[in-house]
Amino acid sequence: MNSTESKNKSLETLLTELSEKYQVVKKGGGDKRIAKEHDKGKLTARERIDYLRDEGSDFLEVGAFAADGMYEEEGGCPSAGVVTGIGFVSGRMCMIVANDATVKAGAWFPMTAKKNLRAQEIAMENHLPIIYLVDSAGVFLPMQNEIFPDKEHFGRQFRNNAKMSAMGIVQVAAIMGSCVAGGAYLPIMSDEALIVDKTGTIFLAGSYLVRAAIGESVDNETLGGATTHCEISGVTDNKFDTDQDCLDAIKRIFDKIGASEKAGFDRVEAKEPAISADEMLSKFPIDRVKPYDMLEVLKGLVDGGEIDEYKKDYGKTLICGTARIDGWAVGIIANQRKVVKNAKGEMQMGGVIYSDSADKAARFIMNCNQRKIPLVFLQDVSGFMVGSKAEHGGIIKDGAKMVNAMSNSVVPKFTIVLGNSYGAGNYAMCGKAYDPRLIYSWPTAQMAVMSGASAAKTLLQIKVSSLKKTGKEISPEDEKALLEEITNKYNEELSPFYAAARLWVDGVIDPRETRKVISMGIAAANHAPITERFNVGVIQT
């Protein structure tokens, strides 16, 4: 979806496209592959998760659109071949990671590794127990150079296994299919490793490789099946006849886990927002240049529509205030998208961060850290103000102050990208680089260094100048065609699905799910007491 297309589409159309896209992703490798797993007596990754988690409980999927549109030459890799998310098992909130064997036999692509590491990161930051449902053929060999040796590649997950164990984070693994080579360490570095008889196998090298390497002829079941590892090697702890039996055992393990410490974030009984979600969406324009009042949108997100604004008459292009979302106390930093007038009578453009708004936000962020209030960033930001007046007024200094306070926050941060997310505005409003516990976008979001129109014109000037240096003259018609080509490419990269495919965001959500995402995120964060002292270091004055 490019920016021109989005102007011509209703929000209803965008939400329908989101839903249809997600339904395709949920099919993984497709109906034939699903039937093949069922023929083996196995459940699919999503069926395993549905069986495992508490009936009627919420599940927050992370990275559903990972690898979307990527690896097409390899046949694609829906959801990066692994399903991850936060759910409840026997009443305990946990992270669940399930390899999807319907997608290339669960093989690891580069984005598979990135997604697994993101799931482990969420578990580590929030001290959540983690369950691995293992069913993978191992590294996708044609791309091994992009997944094997670097710091954030395949091997990092085993380092995380060890670190989580040292942190006291519970890890339980079930081997429910293939588990080969280096991947074999993941379940065995967990606290408890279960295996399904006849379908689960685990070994450093399969029968073909063993025969090629040392000349031994042995079948995979004898080499690394459930009986071998539960009765002879002791590598796995217990074996089970079916997927369901194995998942039931995990439920019993979680039923007996002791209570975790709490961070102590404040929560009261939730209230419904002042307006319905549908009415809230009617106040949010699809056109990314059209102004609107963010306070009207907030009425559909916060409990009772009530927000106590901080310095509401100062730095008006950023709304800062305390409120509640699903009962949780939160500090909100949101871009105001309507045009405002400051006390000097100067007009300020909506969605732009000025010196006064950056200064206000920095102080508000510090206050929330002082009071142990989680922060919620609602992005619809075009960037910081530019021009001689802004530069002479110290916009870089004030922006740095906001980035400093936000970067050093010890309270958990959550980011929702509603609309624009451009340039340094993405940074200051807690983009992915600044460790939000969760970051999701609406289907109306656009993320890039600058808007499509501005970028395309800039890139065109560079291209035309480059061609002229080589002695080539560009006709107006050629220039127009070149602009269209550049614009289309850039707009494709603005899409929220482009960002989600690369895990720049954790997912694209229906805006009506926003309260659930934030609430579950804070509930997860509440499992991890704050032990670090808030310290901003040197503040730019």
Tab-separated table of N, CA, C and O in Angstrom, residues 132-135 173-179 184 187-188 193-197 199-202 235-236 246:
chain	number	residue	atom	x	y	z
A	132	TYR	N	8.983	-23.488	24.388
A	132	TYR	CA	9.403	-23.752	23.016
A	132	TYR	C	8.729	-25.031	22.526
A	132	TYR	O	8.873	-26.090	23.144
A	133	LEU	N	7.988	-24.928	21.439
A	133	LEU	CA	7.390	-26.100	20.801
A	133	LEU	C	8.199	-26.350	19.532
A	133	LEU	O	7.994	-25.706	18.504
A	134	VAL	N	9.145	-27.285	19.621
A	134	VAL	CA	10.192	-27.441	18.618
A	134	VAL	C	9.770	-28.412	17.524
A	134	VAL	O	9.356	-29.548	17.807
A	135	ASP	N	9.902	-27.966	16.272
A	135	ASP	CA	9.574	-28.820	15.122
A	135	ASP	C	10.233	-28.187	13.907
A	135	ASP	O	9.590	-27.514	13.105
A	173	ALA	N	10.640	-26.930	27.114
A	173	ALA	CA	10.658	-27.237	25.691
A	173	ALA	C	10.001	-28.584	25.426
A	173	ALA	O	10.118	-29.518	26.224
A	174	ALA	N	9.314	-28.650	24.288
A	174	ALA	CA	8.717	-29.907	23.834
A	174	ALA	C	9.207	-30.180	22.423
A	174	ALA	O	9.038	-29.340	21.528
A	175	ILE	N	9.821	-31.335	22.220
A	175	ILE	CA	10.309	-31.734	20.899
A	175	ILE	C	9.169	-32.501	20.229
A	175	ILE	O	8.858	-33.631	20.597
A	176	MET	N	8.546	-31.871	19.254
A	176	MET	CA	7.318	-32.404	18.666
A	176	MET	C	7.489	-32.748	17.195
A	176	MET	O	6.532	-33.015	16.473
A	177	GLY	N	8.731	-32.745	16.746
A	177	GLY	CA	9.065	-33.070	15.362
A	177	GLY	C	10.573	-33.128	15.267
A	177	GLY	O	11.253	-33.562	16.200
A	178	SER	N	11.126	-32.646	14.155
A	178	SER	CA	12.576	-32.649	13.989
A	178	SER	C	13.236	-31.605	14.890
A	178	SER	O	12.686	-30.539	15.136
A	179	CYS	N	14.434	-31.939	15.332
A	179	CYS	CA	15.241	-31.000	16.108
A	179	CYS	C	16.689	-31.407	15.868
A	179	CYS	O	17.176	-32.373	16.452
A	184	ALA	N	19.491	-28.414	18.339
A	184	ALA	CA	19.244	-29.394	19.399
A	184	ALA	C	19.576	-28.831	20.775
A	184	ALA	O	19.081	-29.332	21.794
A	187	PRO	N	16.227	-26.945	23.178
A	187	PRO	CA	15.400	-27.631	24.180
A	187	PRO	C	16.211	-28.203	25.333
A	187	PRO	O	15.728	-28.247	26.473
A	188	ILE	N	17.438	-28.622	25.042
A	188	ILE	CA	18.228	-29.271	26.092
A	188	ILE	C	18.848	-28.251	27.040
A	188	ILE	O	19.253	-28.578	28.147
A	193	ALA	N	12.876	-30.808	29.172
A	193	ALA	CA	12.739	-31.141	27.753
A	193	ALA	C	11.856	-32.373	27.606
A	193	ALA	O	12.219	-33.469	28.050
A	194	LEU	N	10.690	-32.170	26.991
A	194	LEU	CA	9.745	-33.253	26.751
A	194	LEU	C	9.826	-33.655	25.280
A	194	LEU	O	10.277	-32.873	24.443
A	195	ILE	N	9.376	-34.867	24.952
A	195	ILE	CA	9.443	-35.323	23.565
A	195	ILE	C	8.249	-36.208	23.249
A	195	ILE	O	7.777	-36.967	24.108
A	196	VAL	N	7.744	-36.072	22.019
A	196	VAL	CA	6.622	-36.890	21.565
A	196	VAL	C	7.165	-38.139	20.882
A	196	VAL	O	8.001	-38.053	19.977
A	197	ASP	N	6.716	-39.306	21.313
A	197	ASP	CA	7.203	-40.590	20.795
A	197	ASP	C	6.830	-40.754	19.322
A	197	ASP	O	5.730	-40.396	18.903
A	199	THR	N	7.266	-39.222	16.657
A	199	THR	CA	7.318	-38.044	15.773
A	199	THR	C	8.439	-37.084	16.163
A	199	THR	O	8.947	-36.355	15.317
A	200	GLY	N	8.846	-37.092	17.405
A	200	GLY	CA	9.916	-36.218	17.858
A	200	GLY	C	11.274	-36.908	17.755
A	200	GLY	O	11.431	-38.050	18.169
A	201	THR	N	12.257	-36.207	17.183
A	201	THR	CA	13.636	-36.714	17.123
A	201	THR	C	14.593	-35.560	17.393
A	201	THR	O	14.332	-34.413	17.016
A	202	ILE	N	15.694	-35.865	18.035
A	202	ILE	CA	16.691	-34.835	18.323
A	202	ILE	C	18.084	-35.440	18.207
A	202	ILE	O	18.375	-36.488	18.781
A	235	VAL	N	18.978	-37.555	27.565
A	235	VAL	CA	18.983	-36.189	27.035
A	235	VAL	C	17.633	-35.515	27.268
A	235	VAL	O	17.564	-34.348	27.646
A	236	THR	N	16.532	-36.256	27.035
A	236	THR	CA	15.200	-35.711	27.291
A	236	THR	C	14.629	-36.301	28.571
A	236	THR	O	15.073	-37.346	29.043
A	246	CYS	N	1.626	-34.393	25.454
A	246	CYS	CA	2.816	-33.590	25.757
A	246	CYS	C	2.420	-32.183	26.206
A	246	CYS	O	2.975	-31.648	27.176
